[in-house]
Short mmCIF file of N, CA and C and ligand atoms in Angstrom, two decimals:
data_model
loop_
_atom_site.label_atom_id
_atom_site.label_comp_id
_atom_site.label_asym_id
_atom_site.label_seq_id
_atom_site.Cartn_x
_atom_site.Cartn_y
_atom_site.Cartn_z
N MET W 1 -135.49 -175.64 -91.33
CA MET W 1 -135.14 -176.68 -90.37
C MET W 1 -134.18 -177.68 -91.02
N VAL W 2 -133.09 -177.96 -90.30
CA VAL W 2 -132.14 -178.97 -90.79
C VAL W 2 -132.77 -180.35 -90.63
N ARG W 3 -132.77 -181.13 -91.71
CA ARG W 3 -133.38 -182.46 -91.67
C ARG W 3 -132.29 -183.54 -91.73
N GLU W 4 -132.62 -184.69 -91.19
CA GLU W 4 -131.68 -185.82 -91.19
C GLU W 4 -131.53 -186.38 -92.60
N ILE W 5 -130.29 -186.66 -92.98
CA ILE W 5 -130.01 -187.19 -94.32
C ILE W 5 -129.93 -188.72 -94.26
N LEU W 6 -130.75 -189.38 -95.08
CA LEU W 6 -130.80 -190.84 -95.11
C LEU W 6 -129.50 -191.41 -95.65
N VAL W 7 -129.10 -192.55 -95.10
CA VAL W 7 -127.87 -193.21 -95.53
C VAL W 7 -128.21 -194.42 -96.40
N TRP W 8 -127.51 -194.53 -97.55
CA TRP W 8 -127.64 -195.67 -98.46
C TRP W 8 -127.19 -196.94 -97.74
N PRO W 9 -127.89 -198.10 -97.90
CA PRO W 9 -128.98 -198.38 -98.85
C PRO W 9 -130.39 -198.23 -98.27
N HIS W 10 -130.73 -197.10 -97.71
CA HIS W 10 -132.11 -196.87 -97.25
C HIS W 10 -133.08 -197.06 -98.43
N PRO W 11 -134.20 -197.80 -98.22
CA PRO W 11 -135.10 -198.11 -99.34
C PRO W 11 -135.67 -196.88 -100.06
N VAL W 12 -135.89 -195.78 -99.34
CA VAL W 12 -136.44 -194.56 -99.98
C VAL W 12 -135.50 -194.04 -101.07
N LEU W 13 -134.19 -194.23 -100.86
CA LEU W 13 -133.21 -193.73 -101.85
C LEU W 13 -133.26 -194.49 -103.17
N LYS W 14 -133.96 -195.63 -103.19
CA LYS W 14 -134.06 -196.43 -104.42
C LYS W 14 -135.35 -196.14 -105.17
N GLN W 15 -136.22 -195.32 -104.58
CA GLN W 15 -137.52 -195.04 -105.22
C GLN W 15 -137.45 -193.84 -106.15
N LYS W 16 -138.40 -193.81 -107.09
CA LYS W 16 -138.49 -192.70 -108.03
C LYS W 16 -139.36 -191.62 -107.41
N ALA W 17 -138.88 -190.38 -107.45
CA ALA W 17 -139.63 -189.26 -106.88
C ALA W 17 -140.69 -188.78 -107.86
N LEU W 18 -141.77 -188.18 -107.31
CA LEU W 18 -142.91 -187.73 -108.13
C LEU W 18 -142.78 -186.26 -108.52
N PRO W 19 -143.24 -185.91 -109.72
CA PRO W 19 -143.21 -184.51 -110.14
C PRO W 19 -144.02 -183.63 -109.19
N VAL W 20 -143.58 -182.39 -109.02
CA VAL W 20 -144.33 -181.40 -108.25
C VAL W 20 -145.39 -180.79 -109.17
N GLU W 21 -146.65 -180.77 -108.70
CA GLU W 21 -147.76 -180.24 -109.53
C GLU W 21 -147.80 -178.73 -109.49
N LEU W 22 -147.50 -178.16 -108.30
CA LEU W 22 -147.64 -176.71 -108.11
C LEU W 22 -146.53 -176.25 -107.16
N VAL W 23 -145.80 -175.21 -107.56
CA VAL W 23 -144.74 -174.67 -106.69
C VAL W 23 -145.40 -173.69 -105.72
N ASP W 24 -145.78 -174.20 -104.56
CA ASP W 24 -146.47 -173.37 -103.57
C ASP W 24 -145.58 -173.18 -102.34
N ASP W 25 -146.16 -172.59 -101.28
CA ASP W 25 -145.36 -172.30 -100.08
C ASP W 25 -144.77 -173.57 -99.46
N SER W 26 -145.49 -174.69 -99.55
CA SER W 26 -144.96 -175.92 -98.94
C SER W 26 -143.71 -176.38 -99.69
N VAL W 27 -143.68 -176.18 -101.01
CA VAL W 27 -142.50 -176.54 -101.80
C VAL W 27 -141.36 -175.57 -101.47
N ARG W 28 -141.69 -174.27 -101.33
CA ARG W 28 -140.65 -173.29 -100.96
C ARG W 28 -140.08 -173.59 -99.57
N GLU W 29 -140.92 -174.09 -98.66
CA GLU W 29 -140.42 -174.47 -97.33
C GLU W 29 -139.50 -175.69 -97.43
N LEU W 30 -139.88 -176.64 -98.28
CA LEU W 30 -139.03 -177.81 -98.51
C LEU W 30 -137.66 -177.35 -99.05
N ILE W 31 -137.68 -176.42 -100.01
CA ILE W 31 -136.43 -175.91 -100.60
C ILE W 31 -135.57 -175.24 -99.52
N ARG W 32 -136.21 -174.47 -98.65
CA ARG W 32 -135.47 -173.81 -97.57
C ARG W 32 -134.81 -174.86 -96.65
N ASP W 33 -135.57 -175.88 -96.28
CA ASP W 33 -135.03 -176.95 -95.44
C ASP W 33 -133.87 -177.67 -96.14
N MET W 34 -134.00 -177.84 -97.45
CA MET W 34 -132.94 -178.53 -98.21
C MET W 34 -131.66 -177.70 -98.24
N PHE W 35 -131.78 -176.39 -98.46
CA PHE W 35 -130.59 -175.53 -98.42
C PHE W 35 -129.92 -175.59 -97.04
N GLU W 36 -130.76 -175.50 -95.98
CA GLU W 36 -130.20 -175.54 -94.62
C GLU W 36 -129.48 -176.87 -94.35
N SER W 37 -130.10 -177.96 -94.79
CA SER W 37 -129.52 -179.29 -94.54
C SER W 37 -128.24 -179.48 -95.35
N MET W 38 -128.26 -179.02 -96.62
CA MET W 38 -127.06 -179.12 -97.47
C MET W 38 -125.92 -178.28 -96.89
N ASN W 39 -126.24 -177.07 -96.46
CA ASN W 39 -125.19 -176.19 -95.93
C ASN W 39 -124.60 -176.75 -94.64
N GLU W 40 -125.45 -177.28 -93.76
CA GLU W 40 -124.95 -177.82 -92.50
C GLU W 40 -124.03 -179.00 -92.76
N ALA W 41 -124.37 -179.80 -93.78
CA ALA W 41 -123.57 -180.98 -94.12
C ALA W 41 -122.40 -180.64 -95.05
N GLU W 42 -122.31 -179.37 -95.46
CA GLU W 42 -121.25 -178.90 -96.36
C GLU W 42 -121.23 -179.65 -97.69
N GLY W 43 -122.42 -179.88 -98.24
CA GLY W 43 -122.53 -180.51 -99.55
C GLY W 43 -122.64 -179.46 -100.65
N VAL W 44 -122.47 -179.91 -101.89
CA VAL W 44 -122.63 -179.01 -103.05
C VAL W 44 -123.99 -179.22 -103.72
N GLY W 45 -124.76 -180.19 -103.21
CA GLY W 45 -126.08 -180.44 -103.76
C GLY W 45 -126.88 -181.31 -102.80
N LEU W 46 -128.19 -181.35 -103.00
CA LEU W 46 -129.04 -182.23 -102.20
C LEU W 46 -130.33 -182.47 -102.99
N ALA W 47 -130.81 -183.69 -102.95
CA ALA W 47 -132.08 -184.05 -103.60
C ALA W 47 -133.09 -184.39 -102.51
N ALA W 48 -134.36 -184.03 -102.72
CA ALA W 48 -135.40 -184.21 -101.69
C ALA W 48 -135.47 -185.65 -101.14
N PRO W 49 -135.31 -186.69 -101.98
CA PRO W 49 -135.38 -188.05 -101.40
C PRO W 49 -134.34 -188.30 -100.31
N GLN W 50 -133.22 -187.56 -100.34
CA GLN W 50 -132.19 -187.75 -99.30
C GLN W 50 -132.68 -187.33 -97.92
N ILE W 51 -133.72 -186.49 -97.86
CA ILE W 51 -134.32 -186.18 -96.56
C ILE W 51 -135.69 -186.85 -96.45
N GLY W 52 -135.91 -187.88 -97.26
CA GLY W 52 -137.10 -188.72 -97.13
C GLY W 52 -138.33 -188.20 -97.84
N VAL W 53 -138.17 -187.20 -98.72
CA VAL W 53 -139.31 -186.60 -99.42
C VAL W 53 -139.23 -187.00 -100.90
N LEU W 54 -140.21 -187.79 -101.36
CA LEU W 54 -140.16 -188.31 -102.74
C LEU W 54 -140.81 -187.32 -103.71
N LYS W 55 -140.22 -186.12 -103.80
CA LYS W 55 -140.65 -185.08 -104.74
C LYS W 55 -139.46 -184.68 -105.59
N ARG W 56 -139.74 -184.24 -106.84
CA ARG W 56 -138.66 -183.92 -107.78
C ARG W 56 -138.16 -182.49 -107.54
N VAL W 57 -137.37 -182.36 -106.47
CA VAL W 57 -136.79 -181.07 -106.08
C VAL W 57 -135.32 -181.30 -105.73
N ILE W 58 -134.45 -180.43 -106.27
CA ILE W 58 -133.01 -180.49 -105.94
C ILE W 58 -132.51 -179.08 -105.63
N VAL W 59 -131.46 -179.00 -104.83
CA VAL W 59 -130.75 -177.73 -104.62
C VAL W 59 -129.28 -177.97 -104.91
N LEU W 60 -128.62 -176.91 -105.37
CA LEU W 60 -127.21 -176.99 -105.77
C LEU W 60 -126.50 -175.74 -105.30
N ASP W 61 -125.25 -175.91 -104.83
CA ASP W 61 -124.41 -174.75 -104.52
C ASP W 61 -122.95 -175.16 -104.68
N THR W 62 -122.40 -174.89 -105.86
CA THR W 62 -121.00 -175.23 -106.13
C THR W 62 -120.11 -174.00 -106.01
N SER W 63 -120.62 -172.93 -105.36
CA SER W 63 -119.87 -171.66 -105.35
C SER W 63 -118.52 -171.76 -104.64
N SER W 64 -118.33 -172.77 -103.76
CA SER W 64 -117.02 -172.92 -103.12
C SER W 64 -115.95 -173.30 -104.14
N LYS W 65 -116.34 -174.01 -105.20
CA LYS W 65 -115.40 -174.43 -106.27
C LYS W 65 -115.58 -173.60 -107.54
N GLN W 66 -116.75 -173.02 -107.70
CA GLN W 66 -117.07 -172.23 -108.91
C GLN W 66 -117.62 -170.88 -108.42
N PRO W 67 -116.72 -169.97 -108.01
CA PRO W 67 -117.15 -168.74 -107.32
C PRO W 67 -118.07 -167.83 -108.14
N HIS W 68 -118.10 -168.01 -109.47
CA HIS W 68 -118.99 -167.19 -110.30
C HIS W 68 -120.43 -167.69 -110.27
N LEU W 69 -120.68 -168.86 -109.66
CA LEU W 69 -122.02 -169.45 -109.69
C LEU W 69 -122.75 -169.27 -108.37
N LYS W 70 -124.06 -169.08 -108.46
CA LYS W 70 -124.90 -168.87 -107.28
C LYS W 70 -125.65 -170.16 -106.94
N PRO W 71 -126.09 -170.30 -105.67
CA PRO W 71 -126.95 -171.44 -105.32
C PRO W 71 -128.22 -171.43 -106.17
N VAL W 72 -128.73 -172.60 -106.49
CA VAL W 72 -129.95 -172.68 -107.30
C VAL W 72 -130.82 -173.84 -106.82
N ALA W 73 -132.14 -173.62 -106.84
CA ALA W 73 -133.11 -174.68 -106.54
C ALA W 73 -133.83 -175.02 -107.84
N MET W 74 -134.05 -176.30 -108.07
CA MET W 74 -134.72 -176.74 -109.30
C MET W 74 -135.87 -177.68 -108.95
N VAL W 75 -137.05 -177.36 -109.48
CA VAL W 75 -138.23 -178.22 -109.34
C VAL W 75 -138.46 -178.91 -110.69
N ASN W 76 -138.74 -180.20 -110.66
CA ASN W 76 -138.96 -181.00 -111.88
C ASN W 76 -137.84 -180.83 -112.92
N PRO W 77 -136.56 -180.94 -112.51
CA PRO W 77 -135.49 -180.74 -113.50
C PRO W 77 -135.49 -181.83 -114.56
N GLU W 78 -135.18 -181.41 -115.79
CA GLU W 78 -135.09 -182.34 -116.92
C GLU W 78 -133.84 -182.00 -117.71
N ILE W 79 -132.98 -183.00 -117.90
CA ILE W 79 -131.78 -182.77 -118.70
C ILE W 79 -132.17 -182.89 -120.18
N LEU W 80 -131.97 -181.80 -120.91
CA LEU W 80 -132.40 -181.73 -122.31
C LEU W 80 -131.30 -182.16 -123.26
N GLU W 81 -130.06 -181.78 -122.93
CA GLU W 81 -128.94 -182.00 -123.85
C GLU W 81 -127.70 -182.28 -123.03
N VAL W 82 -126.86 -183.18 -123.52
CA VAL W 82 -125.57 -183.44 -122.87
C VAL W 82 -124.48 -183.43 -123.93
N GLU W 83 -123.25 -183.17 -123.47
CA GLU W 83 -122.13 -183.07 -124.40
C GLU W 83 -120.83 -183.45 -123.69
N GLY W 84 -119.95 -184.14 -124.38
CA GLY W 84 -118.62 -184.41 -123.87
C GLY W 84 -118.59 -185.45 -122.77
N SER W 85 -117.45 -185.52 -122.09
CA SER W 85 -117.24 -186.51 -121.04
C SER W 85 -116.26 -185.96 -120.02
N TYR W 86 -116.48 -186.30 -118.76
CA TYR W 86 -115.74 -185.68 -117.67
C TYR W 86 -115.73 -186.69 -116.52
N VAL W 87 -114.57 -186.86 -115.89
CA VAL W 87 -114.49 -187.77 -114.73
C VAL W 87 -114.29 -186.93 -113.48
N TYR W 88 -115.14 -187.15 -112.48
CA TYR W 88 -115.05 -186.42 -111.23
C TYR W 88 -115.09 -187.41 -110.08
N LYS W 89 -114.28 -187.17 -109.07
CA LYS W 89 -114.32 -188.03 -107.89
C LYS W 89 -115.51 -187.60 -107.04
N GLU W 90 -116.59 -188.38 -107.14
CA GLU W 90 -117.85 -187.99 -106.52
C GLU W 90 -117.99 -188.52 -105.10
N GLY W 91 -118.66 -187.73 -104.30
CA GLY W 91 -119.07 -188.15 -102.98
C GLY W 91 -120.57 -188.00 -102.90
N CYS W 92 -121.15 -188.40 -101.76
CA CYS W 92 -122.60 -188.25 -101.59
C CYS W 92 -122.88 -188.15 -100.10
N LEU W 93 -123.73 -187.21 -99.72
CA LEU W 93 -124.06 -187.05 -98.30
C LEU W 93 -124.78 -188.28 -97.76
N SER W 94 -125.36 -189.10 -98.65
CA SER W 94 -126.01 -190.35 -98.23
C SER W 94 -125.06 -191.54 -98.23
N VAL W 95 -123.79 -191.29 -98.59
CA VAL W 95 -122.75 -192.34 -98.56
C VAL W 95 -121.52 -191.73 -97.89
N PRO W 96 -121.64 -191.37 -96.59
CA PRO W 96 -120.62 -190.54 -95.96
C PRO W 96 -119.23 -191.20 -95.95
N GLY W 97 -118.23 -190.38 -96.23
CA GLY W 97 -116.84 -190.82 -96.15
C GLY W 97 -116.33 -191.55 -97.38
N GLU W 98 -117.16 -191.71 -98.40
CA GLU W 98 -116.75 -192.46 -99.60
C GLU W 98 -116.64 -191.50 -100.79
N ALA W 99 -115.73 -191.80 -101.71
CA ALA W 99 -115.60 -191.02 -102.94
C ALA W 99 -114.99 -191.90 -104.01
N GLU W 100 -115.56 -191.86 -105.21
CA GLU W 100 -115.06 -192.68 -106.32
C GLU W 100 -115.22 -191.91 -107.62
N ASP W 101 -114.34 -192.20 -108.57
CA ASP W 101 -114.43 -191.59 -109.90
C ASP W 101 -115.70 -192.05 -110.62
N VAL W 102 -116.41 -191.07 -111.19
CA VAL W 102 -117.57 -191.37 -112.03
C VAL W 102 -117.44 -190.55 -113.31
N GLU W 103 -117.64 -191.21 -114.46
CA GLU W 103 -117.61 -190.52 -115.75
C GLU W 103 -119.03 -190.17 -116.17
N ARG W 104 -119.22 -188.91 -116.53
CA ARG W 104 -120.53 -188.44 -116.97
C ARG W 104 -120.30 -187.41 -118.08
N PRO W 105 -121.35 -187.01 -118.80
CA PRO W 105 -121.21 -185.89 -119.73
C PRO W 105 -120.66 -184.64 -119.03
N ALA W 106 -119.83 -183.86 -119.75
CA ALA W 106 -119.14 -182.70 -119.17
C ALA W 106 -120.03 -181.47 -119.12
N LYS W 107 -121.02 -181.42 -120.01
CA LYS W 107 -121.84 -180.22 -120.16
C LYS W 107 -123.29 -180.66 -120.28
N VAL W 108 -124.18 -180.03 -119.52
CA VAL W 108 -125.60 -180.38 -119.60
C VAL W 108 -126.45 -179.12 -119.68
N THR W 109 -127.54 -179.24 -120.41
CA THR W 109 -128.56 -178.19 -120.41
C THR W 109 -129.77 -178.76 -119.70
N VAL W 110 -130.24 -178.02 -118.68
CA VAL W 110 -131.33 -178.53 -117.84
C VAL W 110 -132.46 -177.50 -117.82
N ARG W 111 -133.69 -178.03 -117.93
CA ARG W 111 -134.88 -177.19 -117.83
C ARG W 111 -135.56 -177.51 -116.51
N TYR W 112 -136.06 -176.51 -115.84
CA TYR W 112 -136.66 -176.72 -114.52
C TYR W 112 -137.60 -175.57 -114.19
N LEU W 113 -138.33 -175.71 -113.09
CA LEU W 113 -139.13 -174.61 -112.56
C LEU W 113 -138.35 -174.01 -111.39
N ASP W 114 -138.33 -172.68 -111.33
CA ASP W 114 -137.66 -172.02 -110.20
C ASP W 114 -138.64 -171.93 -109.01
N GLU W 115 -138.20 -171.28 -107.93
CA GLU W 115 -139.02 -171.22 -106.71
C GLU W 115 -140.33 -170.46 -106.91
N GLN W 116 -140.41 -169.68 -108.00
CA GLN W 116 -141.65 -168.96 -108.33
C GLN W 116 -142.53 -169.78 -109.28
N GLY W 117 -142.05 -170.98 -109.66
CA GLY W 117 -142.81 -171.80 -110.61
C GLY W 117 -142.59 -171.40 -112.05
N GLN W 118 -141.60 -170.53 -112.29
CA GLN W 118 -141.30 -170.08 -113.66
C GLN W 118 -140.33 -171.05 -114.33
N PRO W 119 -140.59 -171.41 -115.59
CA PRO W 119 -139.64 -172.28 -116.30
C PRO W 119 -138.32 -171.57 -116.58
N GLN W 120 -137.22 -172.29 -116.40
CA GLN W 120 -135.87 -171.74 -116.62
C GLN W 120 -135.06 -172.80 -117.36
N THR W 121 -134.03 -172.34 -118.05
CA THR W 121 -133.08 -173.24 -118.70
C THR W 121 -131.68 -172.82 -118.28
N LEU W 122 -130.84 -173.80 -117.92
CA LEU W 122 -129.48 -173.51 -117.49
C LEU W 122 -128.52 -174.49 -118.17
N THR W 123 -127.41 -173.95 -118.67
CA THR W 123 -126.35 -174.82 -119.19
C THR W 123 -125.22 -174.81 -118.18
N ALA W 124 -124.77 -176.00 -117.77
CA ALA W 124 -123.77 -176.14 -116.71
C ALA W 124 -122.57 -176.91 -117.20
N GLU W 125 -121.40 -176.53 -116.69
CA GLU W 125 -120.15 -177.25 -116.96
C GLU W 125 -119.42 -177.48 -115.64
N GLY W 126 -118.37 -178.31 -115.69
CA GLY W 126 -117.56 -178.54 -114.50
C GLY W 126 -118.36 -179.19 -113.39
N LEU W 127 -118.03 -178.85 -112.13
CA LEU W 127 -118.69 -179.50 -110.98
C LEU W 127 -120.20 -179.35 -111.03
N LEU W 128 -120.70 -178.18 -111.45
CA LEU W 128 -122.16 -178.00 -111.48
C LEU W 128 -122.83 -179.01 -112.43
N ALA W 129 -122.20 -179.27 -113.58
CA ALA W 129 -122.75 -180.25 -114.52
C ALA W 129 -122.80 -181.64 -113.87
N THR W 130 -121.71 -181.99 -113.19
CA THR W 130 -121.65 -183.28 -112.48
C THR W 130 -122.73 -183.33 -111.40
N ALA W 131 -122.85 -182.25 -110.62
CA ALA W 131 -123.79 -182.24 -109.50
C ALA W 131 -125.24 -182.31 -109.99
N VAL W 132 -125.57 -181.59 -111.06
CA VAL W 132 -126.94 -181.66 -111.61
C VAL W 132 -127.29 -183.10 -111.96
N GLN W 133 -126.35 -183.81 -112.58
CA GLN W 133 -126.61 -185.20 -112.98
C GLN W 133 -126.68 -186.12 -111.76
N HIS W 134 -125.80 -185.88 -110.78
CA HIS W 134 -125.83 -186.65 -109.53
C HIS W 134 -127.19 -186.47 -108.84
N GLU W 135 -127.69 -185.23 -108.81
CA GLU W 135 -128.98 -184.95 -108.12
C GLU W 135 -130.16 -185.49 -108.91
N THR W 136 -130.16 -185.34 -110.25
CA THR W 136 -131.29 -185.88 -111.01
C THR W 136 -131.30 -187.40 -110.94
N ASP W 137 -130.15 -188.03 -110.84
CA ASP W 137 -130.08 -189.47 -110.57
C ASP W 137 -130.84 -189.82 -109.28
N HIS W 138 -130.60 -189.04 -108.22
CA HIS W 138 -131.30 -189.31 -106.94
C HIS W 138 -132.81 -189.33 -107.15
N LEU W 139 -133.34 -188.44 -108.01
CA LEU W 139 -134.79 -188.37 -108.23
C LEU W 139 -135.31 -189.62 -108.93
N ASN W 140 -134.39 -190.37 -109.56
CA ASN W 140 -134.76 -191.62 -110.23
C ASN W 140 -134.30 -192.85 -109.45
N GLY W 141 -133.93 -192.67 -108.19
CA GLY W 141 -133.53 -193.80 -107.34
C GLY W 141 -132.15 -194.34 -107.65
N ILE W 142 -131.32 -193.52 -108.32
CA ILE W 142 -129.97 -193.95 -108.71
C ILE W 142 -128.93 -193.21 -107.86
N MET W 143 -127.95 -193.98 -107.36
CA MET W 143 -126.88 -193.44 -106.53
C MET W 143 -125.57 -193.46 -107.30
N PHE W 144 -124.58 -192.63 -106.87
CA PHE W 144 -123.31 -192.66 -107.60
C PHE W 144 -122.67 -194.06 -107.53
N VAL W 145 -122.96 -194.80 -106.46
CA VAL W 145 -122.39 -196.15 -106.35
C VAL W 145 -122.96 -197.11 -107.41
N ASP W 146 -124.07 -196.73 -108.03
CA ASP W 146 -124.59 -197.54 -109.14
C ASP W 146 -123.77 -197.35 -110.42
N HIS W 147 -122.86 -196.36 -110.42
CA HIS W 147 -122.01 -196.09 -111.58
C HIS W 147 -120.59 -196.66 -111.41
N ILE W 148 -120.31 -197.33 -110.30
CA ILE W 148 -118.96 -197.87 -110.07
C ILE W 148 -119.01 -199.40 -110.13
N SER W 149 -117.86 -200.05 -109.98
CA SER W 149 -117.84 -201.51 -110.08
C SER W 149 -118.61 -202.13 -108.91
N SER W 150 -119.15 -203.32 -109.15
CA SER W 150 -119.93 -203.99 -108.10
C SER W 150 -119.03 -204.35 -106.92
N LEU W 151 -117.74 -204.61 -107.19
CA LEU W 151 -116.82 -204.93 -106.10
C LEU W 151 -116.69 -203.73 -105.15
N LYS W 152 -116.43 -202.55 -105.73
CA LYS W 152 -116.33 -201.33 -104.90
C LYS W 152 -117.64 -201.05 -104.19
N ARG W 153 -118.76 -201.24 -104.93
CA ARG W 153 -120.08 -200.95 -104.34
C ARG W 153 -120.34 -201.85 -103.14
N GLU W 154 -119.99 -203.13 -103.24
CA GLU W 154 -120.26 -204.05 -102.13
C GLU W 154 -119.37 -203.76 -100.92
N LEU W 155 -118.13 -203.30 -101.17
CA LEU W 155 -117.26 -202.89 -100.06
C LEU W 155 -117.87 -201.69 -99.34
N ILE W 156 -118.37 -200.74 -100.12
CA ILE W 156 -119.00 -199.55 -99.54
C ILE W 156 -120.26 -199.95 -98.76
N ARG W 157 -121.03 -200.91 -99.32
CA ARG W 157 -122.24 -201.36 -98.62
C ARG W 157 -121.88 -201.89 -97.22
N LYS W 158 -120.79 -202.65 -97.12
CA LYS W 158 -120.35 -203.17 -95.82
C LYS W 158 -119.97 -202.04 -94.87
N ARG W 159 -119.24 -201.04 -95.41
CA ARG W 159 -118.83 -199.92 -94.55
C ARG W 159 -120.04 -199.12 -94.07
N MET W 160 -121.06 -198.98 -94.93
CA MET W 160 -122.27 -198.25 -94.52
C MET W 160 -123.01 -199.01 -93.42
N LYS W 161 -123.01 -200.36 -93.52
CA LYS W 161 -123.66 -201.18 -92.51
C LYS W 161 -122.97 -200.99 -91.15
N LYS W 162 -121.64 -200.98 -91.17
CA LYS W 162 -120.87 -200.75 -89.93
C LYS W 162 -121.16 -199.37 -89.37
N LEU W 163 -121.16 -198.37 -90.26
CA LEU W 163 -121.41 -196.99 -89.83
C LEU W 163 -122.79 -196.89 -89.19
N GLN W 164 -123.79 -197.54 -89.79
CA GLN W 164 -125.16 -197.49 -89.28
C GLN W 164 -125.28 -198.18 -87.93
N SER W 165 -124.59 -199.31 -87.76
CA SER W 165 -124.70 -200.01 -86.47
C SER W 165 -123.95 -199.22 -85.39
N TYR W 166 -122.85 -198.58 -85.79
CA TYR W 166 -122.14 -197.72 -84.84
C TYR W 166 -123.04 -196.56 -84.41
N ARG W 167 -123.71 -195.94 -85.39
CA ARG W 167 -124.58 -194.80 -85.08
C ARG W 167 -125.77 -195.21 -84.21
N ALA W 168 -126.35 -196.39 -84.51
CA ALA W 168 -127.51 -196.87 -83.74
C ALA W 168 -127.12 -197.10 -82.28
N GLU W 169 -125.94 -197.69 -82.09
CA GLU W 169 -125.43 -197.95 -80.74
C GLU W 169 -125.18 -196.63 -80.01
N ARG W 170 -124.52 -195.73 -80.69
CA ARG W 170 -124.22 -194.41 -80.11
C ARG W 170 -125.51 -193.67 -79.73
N ASP W 171 -126.50 -193.67 -80.64
CA ASP W 171 -127.72 -192.91 -80.40
C ASP W 171 -128.61 -193.59 -79.36
N HIS W 172 -128.41 -194.90 -79.17
CA HIS W 172 -129.16 -195.62 -78.13
C HIS W 172 -128.73 -195.12 -76.76
N ASP W 173 -127.42 -194.99 -76.54
CA ASP W 173 -126.91 -194.57 -75.24
C ASP W 173 -126.95 -193.05 -75.08
N GLU W 174 -126.70 -192.35 -76.18
CA GLU W 174 -126.52 -190.90 -76.11
C GLU W 174 -127.27 -190.26 -77.28
N PRO W 175 -128.53 -189.89 -77.03
CA PRO W 175 -129.30 -189.29 -78.13
C PRO W 175 -128.62 -188.03 -78.65
N ARG W 176 -128.83 -187.75 -79.95
CA ARG W 176 -128.27 -186.55 -80.56
C ARG W 176 -128.79 -185.31 -79.81
N ALA W 177 -127.95 -184.29 -79.73
CA ALA W 177 -128.28 -183.08 -78.98
C ALA W 177 -129.66 -182.53 -79.38
N GLU W 178 -129.93 -182.48 -80.71
CA GLU W 178 -131.16 -181.86 -81.18
C GLU W 178 -132.39 -182.73 -80.92
N ALA W 179 -132.17 -184.04 -80.56
CA ALA W 179 -133.30 -184.95 -80.32
C ALA W 179 -133.63 -185.03 -78.83
N ARG W 180 -132.80 -184.45 -78.00
CA ARG W 180 -133.02 -184.53 -76.56
C ARG W 180 -134.15 -183.61 -76.09
O1 GNR P 1 -121.58 -182.78 -101.59
C1 GNR P 1 -121.53 -183.45 -102.62
N1 GNR P 1 -120.39 -183.44 -103.33
C2 GNR P 1 -120.28 -183.97 -104.61
C3 GNR P 1 -119.01 -184.11 -105.13
C4 GNR P 1 -118.85 -184.60 -106.40
C5 GNR P 1 -119.95 -184.97 -107.13
C6 GNR P 1 -121.22 -184.85 -106.62
C7 GNR P 1 -121.38 -184.35 -105.36
S1 GNR P 1 -122.98 -184.16 -104.74
C8 GNR P 1 -122.67 -184.29 -103.02
C9 GNR P 1 -123.93 -183.97 -102.23
C10 GNR P 1 -124.95 -185.04 -102.48
O2 GNR P 1 -124.88 -186.15 -102.03
N2 GNR P 1 -125.93 -184.75 -103.26
O3 GNR P 1 -126.85 -185.66 -103.57
NI1 NI P 2 -125.85 -187.57 -103.38
#
């Protein structure tokens, strides 16, 4: 099921997500919903808090830019090692229409549980490395706008407020097709 993506500065996006104790069918269903929601929104990643679920689960799919890479779901991801530096113009499905340069390590090694609950280790470079860090930030209540200047962040905050009031007005008169 495609779920609604929360828009910053929604309070849930500032909270720290809790570790998953057991990778069971409910977690696999959450992962399925996250892939569907990410794909519908044409994102390269999604973290569970973005759909209002405070669990440490992320999904990633950078195959449009990195064709050799497959979509991956990570439960309880932990960045073990980082290396280098890389600047990428980041966007976020919770900050629609905005993009700003963010500098992060270029290469990361991440340990996580897969959908079967098996421990895995992955080393990522390029967009996937950026996306893994962007998503693990979400699990700690951190947004890409927390990595840019406060002046840019406050301008974006104003634009999000306008976008939200526009959407509220629109949805008041004309409910979304799927909500009717
Ligand atoms: O779709 C997304 N694109 C993106 C581009 C550059 C750096 C990070 C990202 S992640 C983002 C989807 C999203 O908001 N994930 O939390
Ligand atoms: Ni994001």
